[in-house]
């Protein structure tokens, strides 16, 4: 490109000599012959000192602010830094003019908004690139970013590369440094977002007013209102006073955003209502202009709600549909280092955040404190070689909001870490708070003495500080590591080292989780549990078994093998191979022999063998023995419907207060229950155990194994009638859960159950049951709900618990799930759990896969997966939920509903009638299309037709035929329910629907 073109309107006089420029550089050492060198005065180096070097290396010309040595080919400009942006843009073809470019500016929230907006753009089908604090990313490529806003040359070169690879939309974080240093000059922005303005960078800007005017320049100098954006081009957070000022000073319309729910926010273009904001995330309804939608996000906190609304407003302004905004928001699982959640096995809430300013730290801590039901433990420091005035301020803020403050190092750089800490502590001491000496956490007993600790401690080693935060924590505590966020390094006065807060916290949790290893087994322990001595024991060592296994495929070398038998398998057949593999212990049926060829014949090295009449009974005895010696309490949950969901809700609630073990997978029978209990450790305080049955006598045996302290019966309906014949018999069998409850136990019963009298009578006649608690739909129950509202995929209700009332939220649109929640809440009340912990736990519940879990496919079709199992009651509940969801305007449905239903098994002689009634229910609810699979579902067809459904809206056939018809019928916005008994394998429909319907909607979009 000609030099004259690059310098047009930059240099007032015409160039005497024009020349072709092959490239541009800001580093003299990178110059190649024929390139243009831009001499820029920086803070660590001055490019003007390297002009001669650049010319010697063959630079065609140099652009500089001065030329003291009067060298040839040096072109002087007023501001070479400002000229650099314009020259770079021209050299790379002004790429921003062909892109939809969004700039995000403000003190806090920029990075989070770029991640949110990126997902919304991707959901809309845009090809998106991002330039931000964490990295530059597009088309799967990620490049680390040294600064929030790169230098002008990098910006223009990257935009050109993005454009060449097909990127259409770019989101850029725009910092005040980037604006003041003219890095974005030459960029043409289509949309700008203002987040907020708080104290930061005052070592660079003279004061807050100067800082504000620097940010304002972005909107006045760089936006192109109305060029590419079909709606408003500036999105401003009106909840920030500087944002409100900016909106009033701009001379073009802006999209105003507010997270306030007060009356005066109704004039805002983007606003919210019915917000649930917990430690688990944010849920609610959002108004975008004239559109309304339900939304959910894994992010938490008021400031993140503001970030969400800013991103949604920008997406809406860019023409993204509300349903795509909804999908993009749900797809954003978190932002690196921005109140980022760290998964852990300890039931603690761990967060890592980049907050390194007083305003950001206060915002994060205030957010977490408002949502804390236990202690808030904060680990933080301040960076070296940075604004020292904020150190005592941040100390005061941390102390004000935290129960435990641990002051440590951040990036000390060239400063002494202890001196930085002392300046932080000076602010803390001004509050009258003393600093406690570093705790001795060398063993469990000493750690427990800090379980209720509140105060301030300090340690210059950040590793020790983070480890201590975990070691003194207890279930439900929040731990925040603030200051470093996404950084994977620490800059010290001896150099830069690898350091990642997330890794350090995870390692500390992993070490602490070792206390939850199941209790080991000596030979005497096993003998005591089985009430029999080993039939064979040639070992003369103190060998200890680490666990009990019933699976020859996954058994570990230090576990003992228990050989189960069934109708189609016999574990005894695997014993010879297991002996060869070195397994050292077996529990077998009486009479089973392990001959000498199958043994290691070395003296004292043969396997230990226990012989029992019934190995299934032996498994139960071992499970009960483990339950007893662990000292844990047991919550046992059974019922015809909802026991798995109730179990998951109870686990989520109990984990807020106690170290809790819970049933995994479908371990709810005479094999599964003891397997769950065998995982107990001495550190567990509660076990939440699901119990299922389909034959008389099973529940009593499960009760003997578990020895429950709290017994929950969710309901009794017509399920498993082949084995139990009548619903009353189901109730009588479920009541046997009380049989082996421990003394002083509590029974929790559904007050609305038509057979509750049977359950109550059995509980009252069981001496161990000390108290009966009921849950139900009205105040005749001990625990009940009012004001139940479902919208946008959420259900809200007022829970009344022993005279106390609180608002609860469920991540489920199904109103009937409220009864499962009430059962869990009643159990929690019996266990002494506080209501705030109940609220936090219930908010953490996520629907079980295959149990009314909802997903929205990329094409906008909503799929309800309820394939785990089915009986008449659960079928009705699912159909009602389907009908309600399709009518909810917040879900952007078309109102069209599709039900794919399979047979309900084990219903006994009433099966035909019960299937027919399901078909009638579907017709009464106005289901648009009914597709039926299985021989028994033909009776659903008859019921639907008898109730008035048109013949062409009901179909009974094979899976392939149903898939073909569904694919031909559905369109974006439709709701589909898939449900049937476990034996019908209805989950195969889900997998096929996910593929077929995505392809279908994609083709419709092209048409």
Short mmCIF file of C-alpha atoms in Angstrom, two decimals, residues 87 109 147 169 260 323 573 604 871 958:
data_model
loop_
_atom_site.label_atom_id
_atom_site.label_comp_id
_atom_site.label_asym_id
_atom_site.label_seq_id
_atom_site.Cartn_x
_atom_site.Cartn_y
_atom_site.Cartn_z
CA UNK A 87 -2.46 3.88 9.78
CA UNK A 109 -18.10 -6.63 34.16
CA UNK A 147 -3.65 -6.40 28.10
CA UNK A 169 -19.46 -10.18 14.67
CA UNK A 260 -34.21 -2.86 39.69
CA UNK A 323 -35.29 -17.34 22.28
CA UNK A 573 -18.50 -68.62 38.60
CA UNK A 604 -0.21 -67.94 54.93
CA UNK A 871 -47.31 -45.11 35.97
CA UNK A 958 -43.04 -48.48 15.65
#
